[in-house]
mmCIF file of C-alpha atoms in Angstrom:
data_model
loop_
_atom_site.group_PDB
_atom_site.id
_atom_site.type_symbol
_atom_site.label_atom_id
_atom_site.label_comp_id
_atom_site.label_asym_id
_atom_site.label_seq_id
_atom_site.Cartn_x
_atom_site.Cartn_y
_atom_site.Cartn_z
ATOM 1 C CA UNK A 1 -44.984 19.025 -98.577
ATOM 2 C CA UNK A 2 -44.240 19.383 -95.006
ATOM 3 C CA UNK A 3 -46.483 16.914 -92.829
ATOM 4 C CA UNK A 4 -49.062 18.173 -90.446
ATOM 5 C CA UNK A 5 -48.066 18.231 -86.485
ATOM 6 C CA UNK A 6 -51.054 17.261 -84.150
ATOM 7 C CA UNK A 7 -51.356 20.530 -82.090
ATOM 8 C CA UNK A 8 -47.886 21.715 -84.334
ATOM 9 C CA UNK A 9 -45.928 20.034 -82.278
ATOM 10 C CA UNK A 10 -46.456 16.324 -82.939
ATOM 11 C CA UNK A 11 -45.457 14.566 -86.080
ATOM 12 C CA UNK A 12 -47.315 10.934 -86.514
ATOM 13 C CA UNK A 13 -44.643 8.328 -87.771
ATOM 14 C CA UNK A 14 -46.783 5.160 -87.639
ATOM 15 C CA UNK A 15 -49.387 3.350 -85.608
ATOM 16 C CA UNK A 16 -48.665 1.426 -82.526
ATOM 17 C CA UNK A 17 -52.493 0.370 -81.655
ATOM 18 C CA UNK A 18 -55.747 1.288 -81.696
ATOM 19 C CA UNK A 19 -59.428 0.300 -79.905
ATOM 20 C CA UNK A 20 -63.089 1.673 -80.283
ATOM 21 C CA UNK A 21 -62.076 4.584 -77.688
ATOM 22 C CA UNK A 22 -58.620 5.517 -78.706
ATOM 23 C CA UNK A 23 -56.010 5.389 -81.462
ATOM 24 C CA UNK A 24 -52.353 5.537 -80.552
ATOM 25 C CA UNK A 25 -49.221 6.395 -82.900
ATOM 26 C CA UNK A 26 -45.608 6.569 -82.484
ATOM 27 C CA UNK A 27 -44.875 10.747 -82.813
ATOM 28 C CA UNK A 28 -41.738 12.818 -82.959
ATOM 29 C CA UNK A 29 -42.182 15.793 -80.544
ATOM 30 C CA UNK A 30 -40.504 18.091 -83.024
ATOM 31 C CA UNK A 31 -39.824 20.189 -79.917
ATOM 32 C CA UNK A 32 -38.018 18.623 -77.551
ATOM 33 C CA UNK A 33 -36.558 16.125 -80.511
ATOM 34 C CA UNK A 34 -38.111 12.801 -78.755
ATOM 35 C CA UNK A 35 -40.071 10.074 -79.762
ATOM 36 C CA UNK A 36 -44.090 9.537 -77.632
ATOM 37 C CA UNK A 37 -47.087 8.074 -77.887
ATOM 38 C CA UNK A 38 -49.425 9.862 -78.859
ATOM 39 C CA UNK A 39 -52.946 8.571 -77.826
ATOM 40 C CA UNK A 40 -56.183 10.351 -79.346
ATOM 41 C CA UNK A 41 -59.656 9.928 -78.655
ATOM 42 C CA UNK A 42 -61.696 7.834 -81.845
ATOM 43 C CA UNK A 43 -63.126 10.641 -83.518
ATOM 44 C CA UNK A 44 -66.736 9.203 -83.188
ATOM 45 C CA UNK A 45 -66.420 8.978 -79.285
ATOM 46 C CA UNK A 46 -65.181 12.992 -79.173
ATOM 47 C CA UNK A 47 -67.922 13.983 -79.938
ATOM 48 C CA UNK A 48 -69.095 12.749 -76.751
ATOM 49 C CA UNK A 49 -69.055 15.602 -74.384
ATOM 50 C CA UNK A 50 -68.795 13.315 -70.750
ATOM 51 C CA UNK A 51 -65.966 11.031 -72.385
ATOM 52 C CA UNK A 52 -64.315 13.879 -73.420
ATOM 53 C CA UNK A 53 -63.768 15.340 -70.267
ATOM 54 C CA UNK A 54 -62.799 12.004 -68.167
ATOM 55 C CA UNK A 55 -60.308 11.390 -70.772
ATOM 56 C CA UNK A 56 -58.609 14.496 -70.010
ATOM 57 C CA UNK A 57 -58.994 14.633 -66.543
ATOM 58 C CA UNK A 58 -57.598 10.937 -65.953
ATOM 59 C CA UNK A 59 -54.747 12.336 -67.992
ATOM 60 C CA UNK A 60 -54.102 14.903 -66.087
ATOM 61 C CA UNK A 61 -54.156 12.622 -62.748
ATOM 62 C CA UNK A 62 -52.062 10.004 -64.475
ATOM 63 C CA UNK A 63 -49.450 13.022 -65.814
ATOM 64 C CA UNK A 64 -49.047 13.708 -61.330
ATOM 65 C CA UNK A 65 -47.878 10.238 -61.110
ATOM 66 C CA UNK A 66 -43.622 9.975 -60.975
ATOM 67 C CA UNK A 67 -43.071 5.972 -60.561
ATOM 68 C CA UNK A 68 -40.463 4.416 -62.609
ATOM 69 C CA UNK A 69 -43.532 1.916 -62.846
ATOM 70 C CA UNK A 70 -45.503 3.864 -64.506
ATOM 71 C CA UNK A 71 -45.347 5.383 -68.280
ATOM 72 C CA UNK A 72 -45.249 8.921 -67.844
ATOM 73 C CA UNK A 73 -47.727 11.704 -68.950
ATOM 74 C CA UNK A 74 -46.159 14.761 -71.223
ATOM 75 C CA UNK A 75 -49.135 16.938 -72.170
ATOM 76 C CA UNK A 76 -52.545 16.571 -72.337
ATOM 77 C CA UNK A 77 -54.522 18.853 -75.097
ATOM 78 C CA UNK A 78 -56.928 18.413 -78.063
ATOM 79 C CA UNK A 79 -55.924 19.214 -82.119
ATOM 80 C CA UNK A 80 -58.892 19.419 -84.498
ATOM 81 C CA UNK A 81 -61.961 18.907 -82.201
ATOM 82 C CA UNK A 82 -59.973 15.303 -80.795
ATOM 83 C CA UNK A 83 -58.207 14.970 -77.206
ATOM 84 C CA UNK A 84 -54.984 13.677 -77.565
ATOM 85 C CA UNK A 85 -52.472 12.532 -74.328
ATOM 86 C CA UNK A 86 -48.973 12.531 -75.069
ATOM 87 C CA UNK A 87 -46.619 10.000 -72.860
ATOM 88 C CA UNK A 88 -43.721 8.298 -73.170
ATOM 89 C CA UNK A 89 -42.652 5.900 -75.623
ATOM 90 C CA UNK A 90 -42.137 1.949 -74.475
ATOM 91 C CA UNK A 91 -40.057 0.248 -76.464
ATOM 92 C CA UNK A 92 -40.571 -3.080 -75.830
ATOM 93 C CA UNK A 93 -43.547 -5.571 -75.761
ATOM 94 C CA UNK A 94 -46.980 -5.723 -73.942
ATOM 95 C CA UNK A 95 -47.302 -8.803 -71.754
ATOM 96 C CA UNK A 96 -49.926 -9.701 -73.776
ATOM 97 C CA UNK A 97 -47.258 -10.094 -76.663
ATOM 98 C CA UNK A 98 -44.600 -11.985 -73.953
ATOM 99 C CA UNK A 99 -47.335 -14.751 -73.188
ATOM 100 C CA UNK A 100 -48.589 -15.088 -76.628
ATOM 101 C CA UNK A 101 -44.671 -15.699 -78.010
ATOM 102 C CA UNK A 102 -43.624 -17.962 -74.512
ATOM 103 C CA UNK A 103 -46.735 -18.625 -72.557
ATOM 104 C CA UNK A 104 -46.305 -19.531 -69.128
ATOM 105 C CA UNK A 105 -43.176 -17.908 -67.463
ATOM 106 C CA UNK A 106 -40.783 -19.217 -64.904
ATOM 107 C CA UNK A 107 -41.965 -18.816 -60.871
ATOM 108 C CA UNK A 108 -39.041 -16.201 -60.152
ATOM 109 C CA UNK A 109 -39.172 -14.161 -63.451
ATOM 110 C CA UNK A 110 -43.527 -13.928 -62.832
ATOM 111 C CA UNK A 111 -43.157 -13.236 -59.635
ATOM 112 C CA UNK A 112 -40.768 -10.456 -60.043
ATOM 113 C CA UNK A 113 -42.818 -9.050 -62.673
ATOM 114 C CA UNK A 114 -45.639 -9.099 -60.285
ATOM 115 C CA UNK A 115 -43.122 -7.046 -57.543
ATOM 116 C CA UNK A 116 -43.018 -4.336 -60.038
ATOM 117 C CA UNK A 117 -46.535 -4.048 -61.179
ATOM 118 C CA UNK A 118 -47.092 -3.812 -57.435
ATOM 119 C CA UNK A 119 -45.061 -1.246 -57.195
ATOM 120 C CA UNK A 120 -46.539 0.966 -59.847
ATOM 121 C CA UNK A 121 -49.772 0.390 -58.546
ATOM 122 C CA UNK A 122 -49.161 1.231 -54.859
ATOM 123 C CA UNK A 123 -48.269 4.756 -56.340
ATOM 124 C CA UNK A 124 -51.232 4.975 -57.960
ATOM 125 C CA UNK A 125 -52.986 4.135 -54.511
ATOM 126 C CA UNK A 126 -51.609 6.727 -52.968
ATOM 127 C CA UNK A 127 -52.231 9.171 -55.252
ATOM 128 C CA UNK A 128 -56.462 8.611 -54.704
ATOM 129 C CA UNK A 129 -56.516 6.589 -58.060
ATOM 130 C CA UNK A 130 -57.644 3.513 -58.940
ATOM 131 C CA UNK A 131 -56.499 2.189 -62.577
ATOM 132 C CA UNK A 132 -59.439 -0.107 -63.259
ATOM 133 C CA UNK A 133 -58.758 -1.612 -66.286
ATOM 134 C CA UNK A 134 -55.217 -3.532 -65.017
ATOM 135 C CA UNK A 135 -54.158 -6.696 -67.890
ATOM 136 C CA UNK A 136 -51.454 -7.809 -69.740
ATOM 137 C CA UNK A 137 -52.414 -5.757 -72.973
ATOM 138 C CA UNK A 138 -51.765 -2.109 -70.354
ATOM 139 C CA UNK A 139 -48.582 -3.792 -69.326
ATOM 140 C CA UNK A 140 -45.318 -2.528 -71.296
ATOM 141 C CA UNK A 141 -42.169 -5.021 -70.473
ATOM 142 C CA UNK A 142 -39.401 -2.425 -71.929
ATOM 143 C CA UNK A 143 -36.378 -4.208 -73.294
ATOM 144 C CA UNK A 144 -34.211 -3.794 -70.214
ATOM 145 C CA UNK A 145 -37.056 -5.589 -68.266
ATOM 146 C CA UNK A 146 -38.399 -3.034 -66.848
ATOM 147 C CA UNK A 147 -42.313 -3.112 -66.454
ATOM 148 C CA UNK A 148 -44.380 0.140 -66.955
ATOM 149 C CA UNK A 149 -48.478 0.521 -66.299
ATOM 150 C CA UNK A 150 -50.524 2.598 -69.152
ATOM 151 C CA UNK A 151 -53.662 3.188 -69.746
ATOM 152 C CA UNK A 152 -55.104 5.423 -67.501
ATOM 153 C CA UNK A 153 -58.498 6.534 -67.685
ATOM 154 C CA UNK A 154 -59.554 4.740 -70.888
ATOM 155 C CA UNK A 155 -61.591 2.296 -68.944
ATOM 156 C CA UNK A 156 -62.988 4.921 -66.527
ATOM 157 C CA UNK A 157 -64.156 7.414 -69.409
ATOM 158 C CA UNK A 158 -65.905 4.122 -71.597
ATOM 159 C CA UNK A 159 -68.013 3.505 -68.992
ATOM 160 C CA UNK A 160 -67.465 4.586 -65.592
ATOM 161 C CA UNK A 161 -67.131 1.957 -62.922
ATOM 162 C CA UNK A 162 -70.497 0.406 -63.713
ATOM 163 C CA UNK A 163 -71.340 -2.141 -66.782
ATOM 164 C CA UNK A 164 -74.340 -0.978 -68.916
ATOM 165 C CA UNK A 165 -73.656 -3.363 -71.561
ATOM 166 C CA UNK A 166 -72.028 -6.407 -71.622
ATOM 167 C CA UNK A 167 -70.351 -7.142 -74.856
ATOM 168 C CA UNK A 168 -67.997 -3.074 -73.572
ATOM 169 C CA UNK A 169 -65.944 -5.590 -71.106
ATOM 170 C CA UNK A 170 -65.995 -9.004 -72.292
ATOM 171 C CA UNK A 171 -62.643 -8.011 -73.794
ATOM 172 C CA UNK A 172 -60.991 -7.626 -70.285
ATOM 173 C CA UNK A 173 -63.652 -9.827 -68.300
ATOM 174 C CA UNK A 174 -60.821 -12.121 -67.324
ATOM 175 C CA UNK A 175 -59.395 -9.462 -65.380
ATOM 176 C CA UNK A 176 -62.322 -7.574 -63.592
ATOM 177 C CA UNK A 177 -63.138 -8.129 -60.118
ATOM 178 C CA UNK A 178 -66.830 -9.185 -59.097
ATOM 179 C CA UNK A 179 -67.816 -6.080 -56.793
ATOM 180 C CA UNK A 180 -66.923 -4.398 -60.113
ATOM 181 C CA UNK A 181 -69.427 -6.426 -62.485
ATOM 182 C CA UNK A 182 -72.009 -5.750 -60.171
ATOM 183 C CA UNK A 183 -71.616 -2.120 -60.989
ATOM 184 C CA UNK A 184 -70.669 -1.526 -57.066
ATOM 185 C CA UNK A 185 -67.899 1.317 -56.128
ATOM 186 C CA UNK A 186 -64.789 0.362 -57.466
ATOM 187 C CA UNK A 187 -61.753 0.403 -55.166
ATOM 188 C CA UNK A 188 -57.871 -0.534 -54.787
ATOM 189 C CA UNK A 189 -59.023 -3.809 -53.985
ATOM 190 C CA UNK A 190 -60.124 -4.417 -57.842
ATOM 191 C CA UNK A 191 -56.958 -3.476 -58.780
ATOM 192 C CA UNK A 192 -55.488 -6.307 -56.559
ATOM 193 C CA UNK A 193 -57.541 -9.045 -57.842
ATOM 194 C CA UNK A 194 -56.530 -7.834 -61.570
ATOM 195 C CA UNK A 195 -52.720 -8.092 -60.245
ATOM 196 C CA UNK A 196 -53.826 -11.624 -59.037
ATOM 197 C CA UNK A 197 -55.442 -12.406 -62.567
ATOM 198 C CA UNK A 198 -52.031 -11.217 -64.095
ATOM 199 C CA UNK A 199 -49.733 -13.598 -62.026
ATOM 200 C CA UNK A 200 -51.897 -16.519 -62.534
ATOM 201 C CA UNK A 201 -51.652 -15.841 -66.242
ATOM 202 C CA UNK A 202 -47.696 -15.600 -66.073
ATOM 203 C CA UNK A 203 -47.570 -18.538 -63.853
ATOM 204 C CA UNK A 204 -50.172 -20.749 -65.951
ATOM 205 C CA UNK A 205 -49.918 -19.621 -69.157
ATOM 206 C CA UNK A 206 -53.696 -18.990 -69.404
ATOM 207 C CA UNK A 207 -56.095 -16.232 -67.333
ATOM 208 C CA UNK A 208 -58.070 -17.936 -63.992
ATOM 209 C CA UNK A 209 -61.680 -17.926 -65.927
ATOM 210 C CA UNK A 210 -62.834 -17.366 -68.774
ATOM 211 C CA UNK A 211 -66.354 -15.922 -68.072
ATOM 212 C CA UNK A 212 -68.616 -15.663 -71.353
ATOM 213 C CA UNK A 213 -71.405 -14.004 -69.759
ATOM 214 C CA UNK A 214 -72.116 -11.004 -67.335
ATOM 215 C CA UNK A 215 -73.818 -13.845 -65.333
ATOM 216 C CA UNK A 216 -70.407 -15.538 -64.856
ATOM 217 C CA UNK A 217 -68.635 -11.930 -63.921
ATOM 218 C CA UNK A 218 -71.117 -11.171 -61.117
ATOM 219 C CA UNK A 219 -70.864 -14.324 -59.856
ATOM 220 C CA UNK A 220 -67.843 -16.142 -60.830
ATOM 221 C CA UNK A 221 -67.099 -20.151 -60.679
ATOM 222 C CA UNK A 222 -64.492 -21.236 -57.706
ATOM 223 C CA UNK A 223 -60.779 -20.575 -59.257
ATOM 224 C CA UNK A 224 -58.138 -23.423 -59.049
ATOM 225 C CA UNK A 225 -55.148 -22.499 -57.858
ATOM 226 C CA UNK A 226 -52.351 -22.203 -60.836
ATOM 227 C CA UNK A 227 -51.154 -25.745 -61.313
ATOM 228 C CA UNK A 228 -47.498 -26.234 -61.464
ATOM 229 C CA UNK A 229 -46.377 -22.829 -59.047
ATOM 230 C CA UNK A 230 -44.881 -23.042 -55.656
ATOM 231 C CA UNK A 231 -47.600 -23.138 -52.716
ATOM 232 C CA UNK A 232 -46.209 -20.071 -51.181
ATOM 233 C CA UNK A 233 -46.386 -18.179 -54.399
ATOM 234 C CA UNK A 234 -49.799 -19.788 -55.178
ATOM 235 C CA UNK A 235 -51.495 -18.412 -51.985
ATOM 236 C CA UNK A 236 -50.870 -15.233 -53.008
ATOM 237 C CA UNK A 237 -51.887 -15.375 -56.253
ATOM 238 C CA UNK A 238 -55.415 -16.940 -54.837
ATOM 239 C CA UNK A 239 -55.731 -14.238 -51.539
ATOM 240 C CA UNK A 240 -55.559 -11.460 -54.426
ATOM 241 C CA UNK A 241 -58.726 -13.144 -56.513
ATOM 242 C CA UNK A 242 -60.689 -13.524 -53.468
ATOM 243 C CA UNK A 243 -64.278 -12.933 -54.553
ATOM 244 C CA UNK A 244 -64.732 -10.283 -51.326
ATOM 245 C CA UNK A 245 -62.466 -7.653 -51.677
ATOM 246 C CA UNK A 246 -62.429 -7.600 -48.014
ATOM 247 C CA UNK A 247 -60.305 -10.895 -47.521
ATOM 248 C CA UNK A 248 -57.797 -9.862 -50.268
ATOM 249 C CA UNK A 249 -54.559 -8.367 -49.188
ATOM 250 C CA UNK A 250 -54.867 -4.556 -47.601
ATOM 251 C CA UNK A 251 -52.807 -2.867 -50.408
ATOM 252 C CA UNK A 252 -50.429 -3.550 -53.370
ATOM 253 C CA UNK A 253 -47.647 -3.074 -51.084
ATOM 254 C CA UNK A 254 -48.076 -5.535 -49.466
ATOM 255 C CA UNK A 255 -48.769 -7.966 -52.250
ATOM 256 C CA UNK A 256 -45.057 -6.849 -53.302
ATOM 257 C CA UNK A 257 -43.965 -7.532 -49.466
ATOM 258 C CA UNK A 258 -45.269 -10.732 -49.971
ATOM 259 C CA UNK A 259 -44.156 -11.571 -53.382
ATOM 260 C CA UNK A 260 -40.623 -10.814 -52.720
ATOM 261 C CA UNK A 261 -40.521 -12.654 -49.665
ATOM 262 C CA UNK A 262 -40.515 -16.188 -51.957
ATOM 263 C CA UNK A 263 -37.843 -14.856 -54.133
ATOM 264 C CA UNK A 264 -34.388 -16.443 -53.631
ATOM 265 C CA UNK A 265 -32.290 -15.246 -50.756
ATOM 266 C CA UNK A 266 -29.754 -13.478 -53.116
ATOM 267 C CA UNK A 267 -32.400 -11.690 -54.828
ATOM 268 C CA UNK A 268 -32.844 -7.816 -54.323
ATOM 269 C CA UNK A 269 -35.738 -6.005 -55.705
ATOM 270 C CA UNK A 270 -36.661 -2.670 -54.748
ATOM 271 C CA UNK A 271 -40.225 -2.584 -52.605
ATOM 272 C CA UNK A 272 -42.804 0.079 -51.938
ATOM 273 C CA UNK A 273 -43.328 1.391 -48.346
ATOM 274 C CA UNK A 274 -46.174 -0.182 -46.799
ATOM 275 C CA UNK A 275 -49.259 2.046 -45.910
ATOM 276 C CA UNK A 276 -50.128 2.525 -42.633
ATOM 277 C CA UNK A 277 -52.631 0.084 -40.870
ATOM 278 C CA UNK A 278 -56.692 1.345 -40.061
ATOM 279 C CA UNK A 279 -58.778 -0.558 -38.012
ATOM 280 C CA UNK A 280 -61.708 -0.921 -40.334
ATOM 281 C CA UNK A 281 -65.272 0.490 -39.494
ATOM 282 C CA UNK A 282 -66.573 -3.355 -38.261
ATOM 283 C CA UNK A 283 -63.503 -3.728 -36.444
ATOM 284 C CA UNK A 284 -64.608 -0.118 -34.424
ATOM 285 C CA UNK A 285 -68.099 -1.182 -33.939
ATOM 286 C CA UNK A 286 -67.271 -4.835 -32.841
ATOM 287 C CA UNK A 287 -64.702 -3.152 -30.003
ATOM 288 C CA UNK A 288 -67.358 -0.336 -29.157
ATOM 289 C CA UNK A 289 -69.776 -2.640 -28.327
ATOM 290 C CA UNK A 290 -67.404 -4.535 -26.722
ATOM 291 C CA UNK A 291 -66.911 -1.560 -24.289
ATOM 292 C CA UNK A 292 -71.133 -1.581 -23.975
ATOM 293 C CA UNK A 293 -71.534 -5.210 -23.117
ATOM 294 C CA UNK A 294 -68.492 -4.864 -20.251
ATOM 295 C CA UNK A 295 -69.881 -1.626 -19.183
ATOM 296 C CA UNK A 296 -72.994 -3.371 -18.761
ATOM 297 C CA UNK A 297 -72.057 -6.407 -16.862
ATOM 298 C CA UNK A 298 -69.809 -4.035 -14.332
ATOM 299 C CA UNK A 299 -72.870 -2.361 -13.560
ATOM 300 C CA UNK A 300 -74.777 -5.411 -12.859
ATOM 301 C CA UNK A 301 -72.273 -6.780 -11.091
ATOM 302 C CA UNK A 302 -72.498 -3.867 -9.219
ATOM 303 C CA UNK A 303 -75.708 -3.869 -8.307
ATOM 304 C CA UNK A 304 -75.516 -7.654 -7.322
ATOM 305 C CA UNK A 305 -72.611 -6.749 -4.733
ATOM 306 C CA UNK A 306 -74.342 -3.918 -3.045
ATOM 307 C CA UNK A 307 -77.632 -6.277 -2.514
ATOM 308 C CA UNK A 308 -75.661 -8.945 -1.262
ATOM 309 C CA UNK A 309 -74.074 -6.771 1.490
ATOM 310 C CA UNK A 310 -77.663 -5.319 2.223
ATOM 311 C CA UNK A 311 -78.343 -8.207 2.579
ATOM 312 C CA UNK A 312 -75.333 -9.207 5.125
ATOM 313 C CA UNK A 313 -76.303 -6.574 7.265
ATOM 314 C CA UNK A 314 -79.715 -7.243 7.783
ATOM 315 C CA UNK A 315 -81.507 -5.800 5.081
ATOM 316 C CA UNK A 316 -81.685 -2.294 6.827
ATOM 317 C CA UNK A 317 -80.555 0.776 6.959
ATOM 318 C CA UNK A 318 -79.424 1.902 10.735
ATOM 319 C CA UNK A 319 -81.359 4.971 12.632
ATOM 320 C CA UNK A 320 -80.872 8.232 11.028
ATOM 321 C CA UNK A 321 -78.977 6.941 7.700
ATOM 322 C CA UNK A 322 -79.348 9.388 4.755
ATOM 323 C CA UNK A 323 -81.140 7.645 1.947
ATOM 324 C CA UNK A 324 -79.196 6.759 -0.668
ATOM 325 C CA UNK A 325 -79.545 9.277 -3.933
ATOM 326 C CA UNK A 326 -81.652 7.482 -6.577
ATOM 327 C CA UNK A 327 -79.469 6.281 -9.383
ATOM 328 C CA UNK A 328 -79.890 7.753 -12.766
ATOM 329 C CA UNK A 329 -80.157 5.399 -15.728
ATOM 330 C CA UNK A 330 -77.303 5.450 -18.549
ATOM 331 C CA UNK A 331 -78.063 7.982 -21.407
ATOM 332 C CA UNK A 332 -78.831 6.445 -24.715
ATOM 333 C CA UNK A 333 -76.534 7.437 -27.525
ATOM 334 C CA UNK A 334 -76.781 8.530 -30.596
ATOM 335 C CA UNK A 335 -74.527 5.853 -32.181
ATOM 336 C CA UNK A 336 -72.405 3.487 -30.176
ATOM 337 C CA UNK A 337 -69.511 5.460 -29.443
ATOM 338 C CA UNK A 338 -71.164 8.234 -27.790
ATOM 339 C CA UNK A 339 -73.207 5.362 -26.114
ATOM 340 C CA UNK A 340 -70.112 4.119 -24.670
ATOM 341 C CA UNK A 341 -68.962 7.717 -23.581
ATOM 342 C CA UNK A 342 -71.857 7.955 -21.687
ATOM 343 C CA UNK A 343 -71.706 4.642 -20.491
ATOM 344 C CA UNK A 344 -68.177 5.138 -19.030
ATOM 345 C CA UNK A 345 -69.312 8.572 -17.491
ATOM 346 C CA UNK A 346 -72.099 6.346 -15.513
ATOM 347 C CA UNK A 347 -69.588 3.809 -13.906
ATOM 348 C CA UNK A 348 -67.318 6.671 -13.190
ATOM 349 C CA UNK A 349 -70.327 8.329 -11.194
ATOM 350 C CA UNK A 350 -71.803 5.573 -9.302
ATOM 351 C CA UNK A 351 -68.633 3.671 -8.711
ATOM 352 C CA UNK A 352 -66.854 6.594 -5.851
#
């Protein structure tokens, strides 16, 4: 009897994996004659209406992505009542498997590991994605060395990017940044500190904590640097697990930059172009009222000039003068930069 095809086109072969939120086999597409993975919603969680449709829609915004970094997205679809995403087939290991079988890795061969999960993931940054759920178990080493992200969306769709119950992330806890145990917007910078998390595992052979509670994610012990790795490469690893995502490094590109930089000389590794550079919001507002407080001591300045050569002169106007027109005061802004507009319209008035 001829096997059932998942949507008729899929034929199941054997299981690679599965979780509480997803099942995943190795398939033939009978089609195009080429082996995938073929990852299906568990059966109790499609029933879910919510879950259902982030774990297509992250599909779909994962199938966009075109990264050698990244395993690619085929179709997206749903075969008796359960979603199912079909992407390509790894062979290889997870790094999960790779430390388990060597633990800790060289400097070089972690570090160039990290260079190409930093690539992958400054795709995903551009794209207006953030992966969330970054660890060694997602990571697929393929036999040639080459190192693909997966798992899009699975994290997103259990539970959005706040914790509702702790025992959902202990799993990954390892790997999660602070700002996102405190159930606070998550952003590229969480993917960054997992990337940190990742190299200190490769470089130490163990994750940087090992927090047991949601206590210990939202507010996590000091980290010690991974013992044994170079101080250059160490840095790095420690800037990306800074507990504000504000003193971590401005994008995964730069991580790679930065990365490849304590690579041997001879060593070439492709990198990802570097985003462009915004002054943040602080940054505007510290320069802004910069402007004000200048503004303001030109004017009083000013002032102090004119009364001192009053005062020169004898205090007094000569016969006849025209009285000077009465000065207006600076309009108040809304908001500082339209304060210093106005500001800089008042010197330019009363300084002719």
């Amino acid at each position: 009897m001829t096997q059932d095809l998942v949507a008729g086109r899929y034929r199941v072969e054997r299981p690679l994996g599965h979780g509480a939120m997803a099942t995943v086999d190795l398939a033939r597409d009978v089609e195009l004659d080429r082996p995938v993975a073929l990852k299906r919603l568990a059966e109790n969680r499609a029933r879910d209406d919510e879950l259902r449709k982030r774990f297509v829609r992250e599909a779909r915004l994962a199938g966009q992505l075109a990264d050698p970094h990244i395993v690619r997205v085929y179709d997206v679809g749903e075969d008796g009542g359960r979603p199912f995403i079909a992407m390509e087939y790894v062979e290889g290991e997870t790094l999960a498997e790779l430390l388990a079988r060597n633990g800790a890795l060289p400097a070089d061969e972690a570090v160039q590991l990290g260079v190409q999960l930093c690539q992958g993931l400054a795709a995903v940054h551009r794209a207006g994605l953030v992966h969330r759920d970054v660890k060694p178990q997602n990571l697929l080493l393929r036999n040639d060395g080459q190192l693909k992200i997966g798992d899009f969306g699975i994290a997103l769709g259990a539970d959005g990017t706040r914790l509702t119950v702790a025992g959902t992330v202990l799993g990954t806890a390892a790997y999660l940044a602070p700002e996102q145990a405190r159930g606070e917007d998550v952003t590229a910078a969480a993917d960054i500190y997992a990337t940190g998390a990742v190299l200190y595992e490769l470089l130490a052979g163990r994750p940087p904590r090992t927090p047991a509670t949601l206590a210990d994610l939202v507010d996590p012990a000091e980290i010690e640097p991974p013992a044994g790795a170079p101080p250059d490469v160490a840095r790095i690893v420690m800037a990306c697990l800074s507990a504000d995502p504000r003193d971590r490094p401005p994008s995964a590109a730069d991580v790679a930059h930065s990365l490849a930089a304590t690579l041997p000389s001879r060593t070439t590794v492709p990198l990802p172009e570097r985003p462009p550079r915004r002054p943040r919001k602080a940054q505007r507002r510290r320069s802004l009222r910069m402007l004000l407080v200048v503004g303001a001591v030109l004017a009083i300045t000013g002032g102090i000039a004119a009364a001192i050569a009053m005062s020169v002169g004898g205090g007094s106007s000569p016969p006849h003068a025209t009285p000077p027109a009465a000065i207006a005061p600076v309009q108040p802004g809304a908001n500082a930069e339209v304060g210093a507009r106005n500001l800089a319209a008042w010197l330019r008035r009363y300084s002719r």
